[in-house]
PDB file of C-alpha atoms in Angstrom:
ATOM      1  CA  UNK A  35      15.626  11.286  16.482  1.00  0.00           C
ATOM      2  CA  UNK A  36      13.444  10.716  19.236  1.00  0.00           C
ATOM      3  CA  UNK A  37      12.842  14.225  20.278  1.00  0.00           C
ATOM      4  CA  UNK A  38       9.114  14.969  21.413  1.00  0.00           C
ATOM      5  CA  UNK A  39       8.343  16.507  17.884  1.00  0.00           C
ATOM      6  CA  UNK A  40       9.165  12.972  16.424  1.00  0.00           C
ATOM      7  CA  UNK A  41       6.663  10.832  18.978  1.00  0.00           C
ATOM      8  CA  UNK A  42       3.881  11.503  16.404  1.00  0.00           C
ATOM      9  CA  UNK A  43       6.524  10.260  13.240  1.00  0.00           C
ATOM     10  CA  UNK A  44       6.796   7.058  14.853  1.00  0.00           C
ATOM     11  CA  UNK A  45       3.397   6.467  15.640  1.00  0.00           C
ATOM     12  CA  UNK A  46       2.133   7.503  12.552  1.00  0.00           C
ATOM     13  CA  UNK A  47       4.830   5.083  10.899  1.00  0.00           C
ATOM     14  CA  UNK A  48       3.815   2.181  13.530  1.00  0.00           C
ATOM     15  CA  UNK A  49       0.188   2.114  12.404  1.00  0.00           C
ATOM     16  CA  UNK A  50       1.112   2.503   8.120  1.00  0.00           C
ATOM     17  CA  UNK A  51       3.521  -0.046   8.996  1.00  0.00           C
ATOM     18  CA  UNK A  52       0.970  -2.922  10.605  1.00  0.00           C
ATOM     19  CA  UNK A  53      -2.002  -1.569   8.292  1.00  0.00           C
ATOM     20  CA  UNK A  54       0.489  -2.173   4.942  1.00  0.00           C
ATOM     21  CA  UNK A  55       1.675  -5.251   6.272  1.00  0.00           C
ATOM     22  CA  UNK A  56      -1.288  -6.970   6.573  1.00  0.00           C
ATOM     23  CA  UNK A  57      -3.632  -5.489   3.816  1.00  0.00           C
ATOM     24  CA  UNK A  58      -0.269  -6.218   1.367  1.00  0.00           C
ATOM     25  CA  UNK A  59      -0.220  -9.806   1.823  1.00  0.00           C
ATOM     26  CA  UNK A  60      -3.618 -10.117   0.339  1.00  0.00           C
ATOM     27  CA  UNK A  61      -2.768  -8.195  -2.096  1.00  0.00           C
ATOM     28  CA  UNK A  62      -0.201 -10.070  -3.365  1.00  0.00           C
ATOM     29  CA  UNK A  63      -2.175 -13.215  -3.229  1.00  0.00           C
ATOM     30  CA  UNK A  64      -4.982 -11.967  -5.261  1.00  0.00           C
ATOM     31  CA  UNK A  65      -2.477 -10.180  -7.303  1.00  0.00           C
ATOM     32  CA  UNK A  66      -4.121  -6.863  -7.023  1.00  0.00           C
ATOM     33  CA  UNK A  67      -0.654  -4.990  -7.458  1.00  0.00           C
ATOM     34  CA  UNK A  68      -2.496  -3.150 -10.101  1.00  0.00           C
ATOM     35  CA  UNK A  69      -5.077  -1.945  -7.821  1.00  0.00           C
ATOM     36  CA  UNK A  70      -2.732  -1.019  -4.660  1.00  0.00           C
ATOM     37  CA  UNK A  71      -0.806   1.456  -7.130  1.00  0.00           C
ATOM     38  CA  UNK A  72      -3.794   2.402  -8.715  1.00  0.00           C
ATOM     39  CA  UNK A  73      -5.942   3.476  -5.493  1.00  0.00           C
ATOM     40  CA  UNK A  74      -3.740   5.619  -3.584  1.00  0.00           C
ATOM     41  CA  UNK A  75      -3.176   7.076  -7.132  1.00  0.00           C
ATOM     42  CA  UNK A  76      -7.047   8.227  -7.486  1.00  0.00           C
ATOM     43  CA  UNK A  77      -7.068   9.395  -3.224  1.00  0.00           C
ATOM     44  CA  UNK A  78      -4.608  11.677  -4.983  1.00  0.00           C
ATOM     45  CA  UNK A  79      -6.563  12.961  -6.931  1.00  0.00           C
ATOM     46  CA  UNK A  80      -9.301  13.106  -4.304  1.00  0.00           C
ATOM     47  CA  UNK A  81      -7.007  15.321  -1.566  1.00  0.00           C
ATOM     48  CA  UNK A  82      -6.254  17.612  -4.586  1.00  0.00           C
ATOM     49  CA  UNK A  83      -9.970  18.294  -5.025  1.00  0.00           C
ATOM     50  CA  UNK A  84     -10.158  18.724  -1.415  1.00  0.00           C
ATOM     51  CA  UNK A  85      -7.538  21.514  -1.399  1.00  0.00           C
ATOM     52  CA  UNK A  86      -9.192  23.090  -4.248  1.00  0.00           C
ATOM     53  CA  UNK A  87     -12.693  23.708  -2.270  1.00  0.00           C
ATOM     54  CA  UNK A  88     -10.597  24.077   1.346  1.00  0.00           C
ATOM     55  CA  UNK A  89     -12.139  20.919   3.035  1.00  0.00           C
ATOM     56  CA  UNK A  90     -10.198  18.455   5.014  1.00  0.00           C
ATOM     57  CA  UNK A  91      -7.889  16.451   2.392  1.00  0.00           C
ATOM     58  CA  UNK A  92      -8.668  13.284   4.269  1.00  0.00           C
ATOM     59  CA  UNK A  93     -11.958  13.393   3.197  1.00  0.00           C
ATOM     60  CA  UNK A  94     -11.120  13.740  -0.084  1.00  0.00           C
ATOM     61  CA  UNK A  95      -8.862  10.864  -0.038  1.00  0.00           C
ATOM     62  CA  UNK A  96     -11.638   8.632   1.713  1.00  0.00           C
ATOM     63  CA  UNK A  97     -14.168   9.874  -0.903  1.00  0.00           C
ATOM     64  CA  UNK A  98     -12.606   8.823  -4.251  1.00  0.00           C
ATOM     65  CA  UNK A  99     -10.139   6.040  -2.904  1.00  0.00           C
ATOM     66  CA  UNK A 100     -13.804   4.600  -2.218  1.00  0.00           C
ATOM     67  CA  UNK A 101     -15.109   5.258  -5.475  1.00  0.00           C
ATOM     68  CA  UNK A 102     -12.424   3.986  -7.036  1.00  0.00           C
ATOM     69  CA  UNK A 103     -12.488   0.673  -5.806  1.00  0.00           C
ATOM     70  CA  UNK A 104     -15.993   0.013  -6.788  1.00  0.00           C
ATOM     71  CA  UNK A 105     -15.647   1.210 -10.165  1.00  0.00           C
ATOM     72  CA  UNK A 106     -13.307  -0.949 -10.653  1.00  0.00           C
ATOM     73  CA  UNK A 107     -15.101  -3.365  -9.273  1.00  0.00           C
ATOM     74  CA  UNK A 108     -18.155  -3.143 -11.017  1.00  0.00           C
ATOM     75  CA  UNK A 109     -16.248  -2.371 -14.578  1.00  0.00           C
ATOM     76  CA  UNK A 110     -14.260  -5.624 -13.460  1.00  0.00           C
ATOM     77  CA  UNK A 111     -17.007  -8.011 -13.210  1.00  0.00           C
ATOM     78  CA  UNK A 112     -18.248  -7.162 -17.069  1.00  0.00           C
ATOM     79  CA  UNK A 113     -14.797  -7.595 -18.596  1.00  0.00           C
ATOM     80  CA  UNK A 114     -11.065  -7.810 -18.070  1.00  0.00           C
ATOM     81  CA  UNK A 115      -9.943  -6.454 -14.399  1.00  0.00           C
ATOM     82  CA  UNK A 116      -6.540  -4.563 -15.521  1.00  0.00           C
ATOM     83  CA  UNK A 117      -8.809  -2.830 -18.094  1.00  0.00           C
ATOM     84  CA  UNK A 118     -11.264  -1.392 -15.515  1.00  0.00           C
ATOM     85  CA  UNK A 119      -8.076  -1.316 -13.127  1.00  0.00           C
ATOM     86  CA  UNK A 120      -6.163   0.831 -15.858  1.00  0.00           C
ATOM     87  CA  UNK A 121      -9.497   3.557 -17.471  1.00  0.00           C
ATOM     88  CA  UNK A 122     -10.488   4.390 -13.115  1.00  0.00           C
ATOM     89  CA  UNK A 123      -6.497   5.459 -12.791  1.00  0.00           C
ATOM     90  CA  UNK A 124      -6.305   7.005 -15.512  1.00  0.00           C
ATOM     91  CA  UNK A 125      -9.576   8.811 -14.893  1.00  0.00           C
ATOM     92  CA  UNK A 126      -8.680  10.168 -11.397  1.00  0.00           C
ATOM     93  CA  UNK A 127      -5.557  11.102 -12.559  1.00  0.00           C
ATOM     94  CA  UNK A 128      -6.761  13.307 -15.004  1.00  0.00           C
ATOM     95  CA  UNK A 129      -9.252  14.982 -12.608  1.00  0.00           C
ATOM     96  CA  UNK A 130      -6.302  15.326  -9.939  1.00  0.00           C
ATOM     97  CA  UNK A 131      -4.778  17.795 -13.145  1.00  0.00           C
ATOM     98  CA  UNK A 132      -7.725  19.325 -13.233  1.00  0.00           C
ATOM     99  CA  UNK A 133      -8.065  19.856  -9.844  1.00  0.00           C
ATOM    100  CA  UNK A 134      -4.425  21.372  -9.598  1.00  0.00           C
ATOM    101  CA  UNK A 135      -5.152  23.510 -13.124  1.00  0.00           C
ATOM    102  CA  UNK A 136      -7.818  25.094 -11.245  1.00  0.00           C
ATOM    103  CA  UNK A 137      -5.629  26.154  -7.869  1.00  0.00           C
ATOM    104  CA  UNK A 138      -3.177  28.688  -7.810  1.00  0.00           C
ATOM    105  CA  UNK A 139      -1.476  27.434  -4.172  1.00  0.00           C
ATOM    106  CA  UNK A 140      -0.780  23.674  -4.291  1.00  0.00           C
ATOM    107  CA  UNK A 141       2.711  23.340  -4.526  1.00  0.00           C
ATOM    108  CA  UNK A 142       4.037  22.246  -1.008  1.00  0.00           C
ATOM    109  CA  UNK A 143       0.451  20.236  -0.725  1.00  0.00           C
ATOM    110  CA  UNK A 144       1.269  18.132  -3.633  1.00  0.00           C
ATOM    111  CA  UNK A 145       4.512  17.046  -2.864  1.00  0.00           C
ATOM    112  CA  UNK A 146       3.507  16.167   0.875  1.00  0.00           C
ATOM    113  CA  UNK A 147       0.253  14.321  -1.355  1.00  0.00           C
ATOM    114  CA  UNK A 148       2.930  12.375  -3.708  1.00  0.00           C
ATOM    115  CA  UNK A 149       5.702  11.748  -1.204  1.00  0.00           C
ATOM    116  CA  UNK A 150       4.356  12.306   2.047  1.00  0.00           C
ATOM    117  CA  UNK A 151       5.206  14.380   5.040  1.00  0.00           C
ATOM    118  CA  UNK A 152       5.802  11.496   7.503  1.00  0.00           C
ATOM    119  CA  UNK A 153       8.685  14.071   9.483  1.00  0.00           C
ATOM    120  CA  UNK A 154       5.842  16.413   9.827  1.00  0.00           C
ATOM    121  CA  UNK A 155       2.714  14.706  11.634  1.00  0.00           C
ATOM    122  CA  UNK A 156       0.798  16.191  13.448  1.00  0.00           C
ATOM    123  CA  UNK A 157      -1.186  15.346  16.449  1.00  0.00           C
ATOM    124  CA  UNK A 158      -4.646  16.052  14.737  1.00  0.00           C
ATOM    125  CA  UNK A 159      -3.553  13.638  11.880  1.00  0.00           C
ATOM    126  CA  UNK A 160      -2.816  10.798  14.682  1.00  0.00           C
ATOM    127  CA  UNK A 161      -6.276   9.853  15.954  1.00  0.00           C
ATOM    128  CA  UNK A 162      -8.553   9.181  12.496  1.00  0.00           C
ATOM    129  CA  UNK A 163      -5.249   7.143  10.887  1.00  0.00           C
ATOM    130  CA  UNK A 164      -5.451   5.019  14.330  1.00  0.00           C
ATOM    131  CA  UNK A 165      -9.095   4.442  13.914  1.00  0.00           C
ATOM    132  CA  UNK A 166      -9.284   3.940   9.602  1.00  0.00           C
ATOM    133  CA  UNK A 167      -6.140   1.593  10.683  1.00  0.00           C
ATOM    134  CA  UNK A 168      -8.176  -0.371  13.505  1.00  0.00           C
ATOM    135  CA  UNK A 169     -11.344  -0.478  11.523  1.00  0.00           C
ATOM    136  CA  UNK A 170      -9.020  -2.053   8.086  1.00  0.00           C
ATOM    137  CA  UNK A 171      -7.412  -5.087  10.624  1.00  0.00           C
ATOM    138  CA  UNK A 172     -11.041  -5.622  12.013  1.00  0.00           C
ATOM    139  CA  UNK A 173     -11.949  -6.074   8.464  1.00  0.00           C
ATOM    140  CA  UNK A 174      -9.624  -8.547   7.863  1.00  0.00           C
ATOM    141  CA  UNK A 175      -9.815 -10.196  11.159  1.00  0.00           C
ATOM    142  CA  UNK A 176     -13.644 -10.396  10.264  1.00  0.00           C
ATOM    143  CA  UNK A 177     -13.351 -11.641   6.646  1.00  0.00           C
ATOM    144  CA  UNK A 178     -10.129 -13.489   6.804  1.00  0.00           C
ATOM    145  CA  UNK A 179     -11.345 -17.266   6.256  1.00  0.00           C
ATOM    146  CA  UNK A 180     -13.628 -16.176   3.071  1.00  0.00           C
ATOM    147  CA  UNK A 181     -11.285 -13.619   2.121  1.00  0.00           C
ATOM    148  CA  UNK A 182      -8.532 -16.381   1.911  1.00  0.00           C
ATOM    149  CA  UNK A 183     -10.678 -18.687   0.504  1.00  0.00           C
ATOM    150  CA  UNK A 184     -11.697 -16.557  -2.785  1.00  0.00           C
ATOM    151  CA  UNK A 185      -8.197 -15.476  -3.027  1.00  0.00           C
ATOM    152  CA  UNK A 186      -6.192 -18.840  -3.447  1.00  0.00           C
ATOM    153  CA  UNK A 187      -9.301 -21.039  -4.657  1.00  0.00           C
ATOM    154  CA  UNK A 188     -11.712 -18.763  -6.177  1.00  0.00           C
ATOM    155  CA  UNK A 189     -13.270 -21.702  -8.500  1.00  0.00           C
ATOM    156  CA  UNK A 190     -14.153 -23.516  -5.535  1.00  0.00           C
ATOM    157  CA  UNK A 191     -15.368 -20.810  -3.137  1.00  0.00           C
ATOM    158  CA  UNK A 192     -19.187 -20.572  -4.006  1.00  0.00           C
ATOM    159  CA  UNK A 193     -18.947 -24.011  -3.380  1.00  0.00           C
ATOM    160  CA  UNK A 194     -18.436 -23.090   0.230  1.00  0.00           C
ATOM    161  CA  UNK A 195     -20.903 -20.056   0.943  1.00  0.00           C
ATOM    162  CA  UNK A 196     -18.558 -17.563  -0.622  1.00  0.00           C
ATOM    163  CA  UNK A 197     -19.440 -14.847  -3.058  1.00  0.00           C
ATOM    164  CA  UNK A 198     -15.496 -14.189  -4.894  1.00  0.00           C
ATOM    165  CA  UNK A 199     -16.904 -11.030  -6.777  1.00  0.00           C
ATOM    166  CA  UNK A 200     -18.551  -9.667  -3.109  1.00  0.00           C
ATOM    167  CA  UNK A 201     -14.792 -10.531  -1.697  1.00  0.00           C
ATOM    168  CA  UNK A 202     -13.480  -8.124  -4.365  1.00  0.00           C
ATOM    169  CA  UNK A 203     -15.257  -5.470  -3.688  1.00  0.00           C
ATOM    170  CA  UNK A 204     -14.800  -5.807  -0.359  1.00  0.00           C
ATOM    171  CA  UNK A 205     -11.102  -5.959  -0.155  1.00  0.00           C
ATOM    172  CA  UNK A 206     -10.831  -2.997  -2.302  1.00  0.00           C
ATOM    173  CA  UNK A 207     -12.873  -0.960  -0.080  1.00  0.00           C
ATOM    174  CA  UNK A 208     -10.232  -2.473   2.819  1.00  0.00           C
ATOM    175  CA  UNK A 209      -7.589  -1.176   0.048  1.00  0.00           C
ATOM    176  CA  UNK A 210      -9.419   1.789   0.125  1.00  0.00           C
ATOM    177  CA  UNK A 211      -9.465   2.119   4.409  1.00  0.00           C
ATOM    178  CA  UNK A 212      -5.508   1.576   3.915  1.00  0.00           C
ATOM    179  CA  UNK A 213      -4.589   4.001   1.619  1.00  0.00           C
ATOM    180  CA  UNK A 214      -6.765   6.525   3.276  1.00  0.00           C
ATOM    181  CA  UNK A 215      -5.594   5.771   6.521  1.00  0.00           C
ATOM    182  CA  UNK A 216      -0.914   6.229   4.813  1.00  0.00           C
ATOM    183  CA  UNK A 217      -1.386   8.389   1.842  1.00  0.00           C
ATOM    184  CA  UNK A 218      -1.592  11.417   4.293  1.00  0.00           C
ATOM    185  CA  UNK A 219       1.804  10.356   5.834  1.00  0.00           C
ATOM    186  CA  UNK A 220       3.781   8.014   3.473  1.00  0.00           C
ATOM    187  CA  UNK A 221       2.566   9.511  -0.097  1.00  0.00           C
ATOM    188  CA  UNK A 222       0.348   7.888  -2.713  1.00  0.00           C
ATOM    189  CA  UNK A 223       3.860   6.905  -4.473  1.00  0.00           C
ATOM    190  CA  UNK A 224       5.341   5.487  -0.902  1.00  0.00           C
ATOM    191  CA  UNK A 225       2.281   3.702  -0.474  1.00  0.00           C
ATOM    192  CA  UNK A 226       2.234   1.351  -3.326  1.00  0.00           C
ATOM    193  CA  UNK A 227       6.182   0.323  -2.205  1.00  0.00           C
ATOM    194  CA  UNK A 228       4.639  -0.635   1.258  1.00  0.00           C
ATOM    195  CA  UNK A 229       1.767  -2.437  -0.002  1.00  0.00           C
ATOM    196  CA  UNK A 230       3.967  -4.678  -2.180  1.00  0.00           C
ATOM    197  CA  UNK A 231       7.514  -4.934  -1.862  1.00  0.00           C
ATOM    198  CA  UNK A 232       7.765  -6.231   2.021  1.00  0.00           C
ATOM    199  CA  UNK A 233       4.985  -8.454   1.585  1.00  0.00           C
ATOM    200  CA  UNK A 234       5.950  -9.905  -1.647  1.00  0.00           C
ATOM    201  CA  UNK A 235       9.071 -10.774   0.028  1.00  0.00           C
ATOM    202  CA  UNK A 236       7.215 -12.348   3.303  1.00  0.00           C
ATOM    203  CA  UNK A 237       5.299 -14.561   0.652  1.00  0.00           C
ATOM    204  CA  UNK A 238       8.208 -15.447  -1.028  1.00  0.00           C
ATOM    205  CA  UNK A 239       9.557 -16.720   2.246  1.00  0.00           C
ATOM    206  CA  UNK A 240       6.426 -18.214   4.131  1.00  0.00           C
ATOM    207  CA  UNK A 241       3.904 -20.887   2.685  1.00  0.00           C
ATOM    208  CA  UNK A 242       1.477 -19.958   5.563  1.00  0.00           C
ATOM    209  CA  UNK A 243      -0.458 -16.861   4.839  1.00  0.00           C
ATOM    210  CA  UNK A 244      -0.770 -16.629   8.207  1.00  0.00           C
ATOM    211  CA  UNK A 245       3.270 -16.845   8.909  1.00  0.00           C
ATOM    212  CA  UNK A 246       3.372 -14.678   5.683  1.00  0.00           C
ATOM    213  CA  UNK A 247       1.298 -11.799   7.489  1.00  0.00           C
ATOM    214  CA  UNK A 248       3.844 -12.025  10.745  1.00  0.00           C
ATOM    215  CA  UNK A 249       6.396 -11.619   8.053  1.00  0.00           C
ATOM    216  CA  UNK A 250       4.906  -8.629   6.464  1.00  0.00           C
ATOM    217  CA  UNK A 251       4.221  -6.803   8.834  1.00  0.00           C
ATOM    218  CA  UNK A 252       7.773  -6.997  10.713  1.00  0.00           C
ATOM    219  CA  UNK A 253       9.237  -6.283   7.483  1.00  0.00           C
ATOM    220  CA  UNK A 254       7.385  -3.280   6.650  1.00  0.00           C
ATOM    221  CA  UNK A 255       7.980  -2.057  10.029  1.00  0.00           C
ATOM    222  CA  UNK A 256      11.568  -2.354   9.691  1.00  0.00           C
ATOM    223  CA  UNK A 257      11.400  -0.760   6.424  1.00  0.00           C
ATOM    224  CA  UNK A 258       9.151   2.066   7.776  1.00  0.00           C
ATOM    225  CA  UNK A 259      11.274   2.654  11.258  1.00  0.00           C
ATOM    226  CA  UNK A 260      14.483   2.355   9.299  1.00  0.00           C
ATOM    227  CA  UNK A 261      13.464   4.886   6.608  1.00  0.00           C
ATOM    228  CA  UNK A 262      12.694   7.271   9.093  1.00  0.00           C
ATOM    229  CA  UNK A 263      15.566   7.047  10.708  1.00  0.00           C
ATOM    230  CA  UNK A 264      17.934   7.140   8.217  1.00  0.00           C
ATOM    231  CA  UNK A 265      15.925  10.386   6.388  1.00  0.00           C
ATOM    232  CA  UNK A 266      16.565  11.911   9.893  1.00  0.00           C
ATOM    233  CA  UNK A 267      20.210  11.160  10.060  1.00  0.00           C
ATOM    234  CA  UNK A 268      21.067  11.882   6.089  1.00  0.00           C
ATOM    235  CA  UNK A 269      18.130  14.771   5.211  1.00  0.00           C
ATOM    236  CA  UNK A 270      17.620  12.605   2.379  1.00  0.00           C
ATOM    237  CA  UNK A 271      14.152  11.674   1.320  1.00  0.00           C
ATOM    238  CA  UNK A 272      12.307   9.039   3.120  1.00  0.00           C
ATOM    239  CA  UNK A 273      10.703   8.116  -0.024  1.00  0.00           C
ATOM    240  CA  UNK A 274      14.260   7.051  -1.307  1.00  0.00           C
ATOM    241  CA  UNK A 275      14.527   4.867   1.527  1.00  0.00           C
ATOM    242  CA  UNK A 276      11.530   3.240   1.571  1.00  0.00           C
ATOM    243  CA  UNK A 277      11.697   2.095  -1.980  1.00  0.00           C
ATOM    244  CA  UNK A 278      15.557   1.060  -1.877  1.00  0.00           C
ATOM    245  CA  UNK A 279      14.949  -0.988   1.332  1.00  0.00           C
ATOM    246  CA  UNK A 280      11.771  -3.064  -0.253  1.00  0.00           C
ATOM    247  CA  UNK A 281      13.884  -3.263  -3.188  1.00  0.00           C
ATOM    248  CA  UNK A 282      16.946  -4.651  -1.404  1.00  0.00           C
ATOM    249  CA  UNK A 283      14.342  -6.965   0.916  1.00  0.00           C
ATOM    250  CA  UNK A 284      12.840  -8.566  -2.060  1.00  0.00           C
ATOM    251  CA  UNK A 285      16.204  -9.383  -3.829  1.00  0.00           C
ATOM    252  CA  UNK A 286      17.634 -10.719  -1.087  1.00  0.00           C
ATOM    253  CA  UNK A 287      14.508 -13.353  -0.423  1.00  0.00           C
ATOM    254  CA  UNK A 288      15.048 -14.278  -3.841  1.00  0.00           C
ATOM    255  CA  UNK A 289      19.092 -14.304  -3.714  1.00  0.00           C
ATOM    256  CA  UNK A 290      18.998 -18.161  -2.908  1.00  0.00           C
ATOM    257  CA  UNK A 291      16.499 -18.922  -6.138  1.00  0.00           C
ATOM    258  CA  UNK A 292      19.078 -16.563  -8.496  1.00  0.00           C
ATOM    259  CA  UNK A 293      22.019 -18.382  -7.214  1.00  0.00           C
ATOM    260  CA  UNK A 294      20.771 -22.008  -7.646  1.00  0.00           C
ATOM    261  CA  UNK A 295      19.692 -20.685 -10.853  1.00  0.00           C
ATOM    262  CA  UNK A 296      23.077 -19.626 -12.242  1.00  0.00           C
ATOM    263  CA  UNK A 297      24.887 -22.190 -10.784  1.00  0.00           C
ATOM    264  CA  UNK A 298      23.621 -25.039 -13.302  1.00  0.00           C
ATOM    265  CA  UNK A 299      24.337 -22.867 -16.066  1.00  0.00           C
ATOM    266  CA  UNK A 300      27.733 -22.258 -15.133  1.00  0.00           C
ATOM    267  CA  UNK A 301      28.254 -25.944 -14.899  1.00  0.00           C
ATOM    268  CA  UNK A 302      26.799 -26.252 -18.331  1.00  0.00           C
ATOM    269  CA  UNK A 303      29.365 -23.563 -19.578  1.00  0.00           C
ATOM    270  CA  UNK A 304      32.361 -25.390 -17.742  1.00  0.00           C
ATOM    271  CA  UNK A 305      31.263 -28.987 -19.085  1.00  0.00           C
ATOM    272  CA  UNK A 306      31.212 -27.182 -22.980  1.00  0.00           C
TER     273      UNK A 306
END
């Protein structure tokens, strides 16, 4: 498990891990779900075109996972944002199967695309997801007062020097830097499990977004690290893991609420 061809695994995992963590809990305050399974969803798309014309899928990814945030950002701001969120998926996803139509060798490339290859990095694959991964925490470092600020009070933000539609499309380009930076590794499916499940549980937990973020990010590291090595002990799919531990993290932050729940309604039952 922690045999020299595994050092890049758990680096690679390190840096998804703290990038999802972080970029997650915004996410789940704005409630951009929609957009964190959409993006990584369209970079799909993007790496297939990539492979098609035999150019670095990264690229690809970086190219429409880009593009896709600002369409939807632009279709967002002249009507309803799950609308614009919903035609831009559905859009890349229908040039990723044209893309595919038009290759003859894509087979192993789109499963490592969908699910991720995160036993197999590679040292090459290391250094740009460490600096896309750097640049999306410097992002939100930068932006995190106004960012906060449009995301739990956008009514009131212009009021103090903040533009809530500039904040969009700026956090979807961060969404952007982060899916670019995992969908390599973890898989444009994987992805959308880190962005949301461990953070949704952290906010279900913390009232602090700060505290939230500590949360987050030690959860999906513990979901990431865990996943790995479990895959590596089993030769099941890490993709399995990753989903059923978010899963299993997120019910059990909200075990407490379902139990308090039940419990008057049993009384109720009892008393009749």
């Amino acid at each position: 498990m922690f045999s020299d061809f595994m050092v890049n695994t758990w680096i690679a995992a390190t840096i998804v891990g703290v990038v999802a963590g972080v970029v997650g809990v915004f996410v789940v305050i704005r409630g951009d779900t929609f957009l964190a399974h959409a993006l990584p969803h369209g970079a799909f798309a993007g790496a297939a075109g990539a492979v098609l014309v035999g150019i670095d899928s990264l690229l690809g990814i970086g190219v429409f996972a880009a593009v896709g945030s600002l369409l939807v950002s632009a279709l967002g701001r002249r009507g309803r944002g799950d609308v614009a969120t919903a035609l831009t998926l559905a859009t890349m996803l229908g040039l990723g199967a044209f893309f595919l139509s038009r290759s003859s060798e894509y087979s192993a490339e789109v499963f490592s695309l969908l699910f991720g290859q995160v036993l197999g990095v590679s040292t090459v694959e290391i250094v740009p997801m460490l600096v896309l991964g750097i640049a999306c925490l410097a992002a939100v470092a930068t932006l995190y007062r106004p960012l906060l600020l449009a995301s739990l009070l956008p009514a009131t933000a212009p009021a103090r020097g903040v533009r809530p539609h500039a904040m969009t499309v700026v956090f979807g380009l961060i969404v952007a830097c982060a899916t670019t930076t995992s969908v390599p590794v973890v898989g444009a499916l994987l992805m959308f499990a880190l962005l949301v499940g461990p953070p949704a549980t952290a906010r279900t937990l913390a009232r602090r977004p700060s505290t939230a973020i500590a949360l987050s990010t030690a959860f999906t590291l513990i979901v990431v690290w865990a996943s790995i090595a479990l895959a590596y002990a089993t030769d099941w799919p890490v993709g399995f893991f990753v989903t059923a531990l978010s899963a299993l993290l997120y019910l059990g932050a909200h075990a407490p609420r379902i139990r308090r729940a039940a419990v008057p309604r049993s009384v109720a039952a009892t008393a009749g």
